Amino acid sequence: MRRLLNDLRIPVENFLMGRHEAVEAFASATGGDAEILKSAALTGKKKHVEFRGAKMAKTFLVRQTDKYCPVCLAEDGSPFA
């Protein structure tokens, strides 16, 4: 996803935080419906995030995650084999 956003010259952080200009740029580039995408996005505010009108503390979200390539995991096979 990061590579796609970078190719479209859409700042990744802006897209992930639901900034309207980033979501609209993505919708325009992909032929998607900006309103549907906005309704499914978290929107970052200064002190909180919002999802469909509900406010949440930013600390509620986990910013760091482990990322694994699903193809690599499948090629490696089961760790219990």
mmCIF file of C-alpha atoms in Angstrom:
data_model
loop_
_atom_site.group_PDB
_atom_site.id
_atom_site.type_symbol
_atom_site.label_atom_id
_atom_site.label_comp_id
_atom_site.label_asym_id
_atom_site.label_seq_id
_atom_site.Cartn_x
_atom_site.Cartn_y
_atom_site.Cartn_z
ATOM 1 C CA MET A 1 0.000 0.000 0.000
ATOM 2 C CA ARG A 2 2.842 2.384 0.829
ATOM 3 C CA ARG A 3 4.358 1.876 -2.611
ATOM 4 C CA LEU A 4 1.021 2.599 -4.285
ATOM 5 C CA LEU A 5 0.496 5.759 -2.246
ATOM 6 C CA ASN A 6 4.058 6.866 -2.961
ATOM 7 C CA ASP A 7 3.553 6.227 -6.691
ATOM 8 C CA LEU A 8 0.381 8.348 -6.535
ATOM 9 C CA ARG A 9 2.306 11.035 -4.602
ATOM 10 C CA ILE A 10 -0.113 10.820 -1.699
ATOM 11 C CA PRO A 11 1.549 11.249 1.708
ATOM 12 C CA VAL A 12 1.133 7.915 3.504
ATOM 13 C CA GLU A 13 0.583 9.467 6.934
ATOM 14 C CA ASN A 14 -2.100 11.789 5.567
ATOM 15 C CA PHE A 15 -3.931 8.861 3.990
ATOM 16 C CA LEU A 16 -3.674 6.709 7.117
ATOM 17 C CA MET A 17 -5.041 9.527 9.263
ATOM 18 C CA GLY A 18 -7.981 10.058 6.921
ATOM 19 C CA ARG A 19 -7.044 13.539 5.743
ATOM 20 C CA HIS A 20 -9.752 14.491 3.264
ATOM 21 C CA GLU A 21 -7.374 15.691 0.539
ATOM 22 C CA ALA A 22 -5.403 12.427 0.658
ATOM 23 C CA VAL A 23 -8.529 10.244 0.582
ATOM 24 C CA GLU A 24 -9.987 12.288 -2.277
ATOM 25 C CA ALA A 25 -6.730 12.031 -4.241
ATOM 26 C CA PHE A 26 -6.710 8.251 -3.745
ATOM 27 C CA ALA A 27 -10.350 7.946 -4.824
ATOM 28 C CA SER A 28 -9.703 10.052 -7.898
ATOM 29 C CA ALA A 29 -6.642 8.004 -8.892
ATOM 30 C CA THR A 30 -8.345 4.635 -8.370
ATOM 31 C CA GLY A 31 -11.879 5.429 -9.525
ATOM 32 C CA GLY A 32 -13.229 4.857 -6.014
ATOM 33 C CA ASP A 33 -15.975 6.738 -4.232
ATOM 34 C CA ALA A 34 -14.380 9.338 -1.945
ATOM 35 C CA GLU A 35 -17.406 9.453 0.363
ATOM 36 C CA ILE A 36 -17.340 5.693 0.935
ATOM 37 C CA LEU A 37 -13.604 5.808 1.623
ATOM 38 C CA LYS A 38 -14.003 8.734 4.026
ATOM 39 C CA SER A 39 -16.758 6.921 5.916
ATOM 40 C CA ALA A 40 -14.410 3.977 6.477
ATOM 41 C CA ALA A 41 -11.404 6.052 7.548
ATOM 42 C CA LEU A 42 -10.176 7.243 10.908
ATOM 43 C CA THR A 43 -9.794 10.996 10.933
ATOM 44 C CA GLY A 44 -6.903 12.380 12.942
ATOM 45 C CA LYS A 45 -7.540 15.510 14.980
ATOM 46 C CA LYS A 46 -5.059 17.323 17.229
ATOM 47 C CA LYS A 47 -5.873 15.474 20.450
ATOM 48 C CA HIS A 48 -7.988 12.531 19.301
ATOM 49 C CA VAL A 49 -9.134 10.475 16.331
ATOM 50 C CA GLU A 50 -12.679 10.109 15.057
ATOM 51 C CA PHE A 51 -14.409 7.196 13.387
ATOM 52 C CA ARG A 52 -17.950 7.770 12.154
ATOM 53 C CA GLY A 53 -18.420 10.570 14.662
ATOM 54 C CA ALA A 54 -17.081 8.656 17.681
ATOM 55 C CA LYS A 55 -14.074 10.252 19.386
ATOM 56 C CA MET A 56 -11.204 8.089 20.647
ATOM 57 C CA ALA A 57 -7.900 8.865 22.307
ATOM 58 C CA LYS A 58 -4.934 8.569 19.957
ATOM 59 C CA THR A 59 -3.334 6.199 22.462
ATOM 60 C CA PHE A 60 -6.159 3.750 21.655
ATOM 61 C CA LEU A 61 -4.473 3.026 18.328
ATOM 62 C CA VAL A 62 -1.397 0.856 17.968
ATOM 63 C CA ARG A 63 1.045 2.693 15.704
ATOM 64 C CA GLN A 64 3.716 0.008 15.412
ATOM 65 C CA THR A 65 2.954 -3.433 14.046
ATOM 66 C CA ASP A 66 4.964 -6.355 12.828
ATOM 67 C CA LYS A 67 4.653 -6.817 9.083
ATOM 68 C CA TYR A 68 5.102 -10.119 7.303
ATOM 69 C CA CYS A 69 4.940 -11.015 3.659
ATOM 70 C CA PRO A 70 2.132 -13.606 3.305
ATOM 71 C CA VAL A 71 3.863 -15.241 0.338
ATOM 72 C CA CYS A 72 7.078 -15.661 2.350
ATOM 73 C CA LEU A 73 5.171 -17.187 5.252
ATOM 74 C CA ALA A 74 3.457 -19.661 2.934
ATOM 75 C CA GLU A 75 6.789 -20.613 1.351
ATOM 76 C CA ASP A 76 8.351 -21.175 4.783
ATOM 77 C CA GLY A 77 5.588 -23.593 5.714
ATOM 78 C CA SER A 78 4.282 -24.395 9.152
ATOM 79 C CA PRO A 79 6.615 -23.762 12.117
ATOM 80 C CA PHE A 80 5.249 -27.006 13.623
ATOM 81 C CA ALA A 81 6.131 -29.287 10.700
#
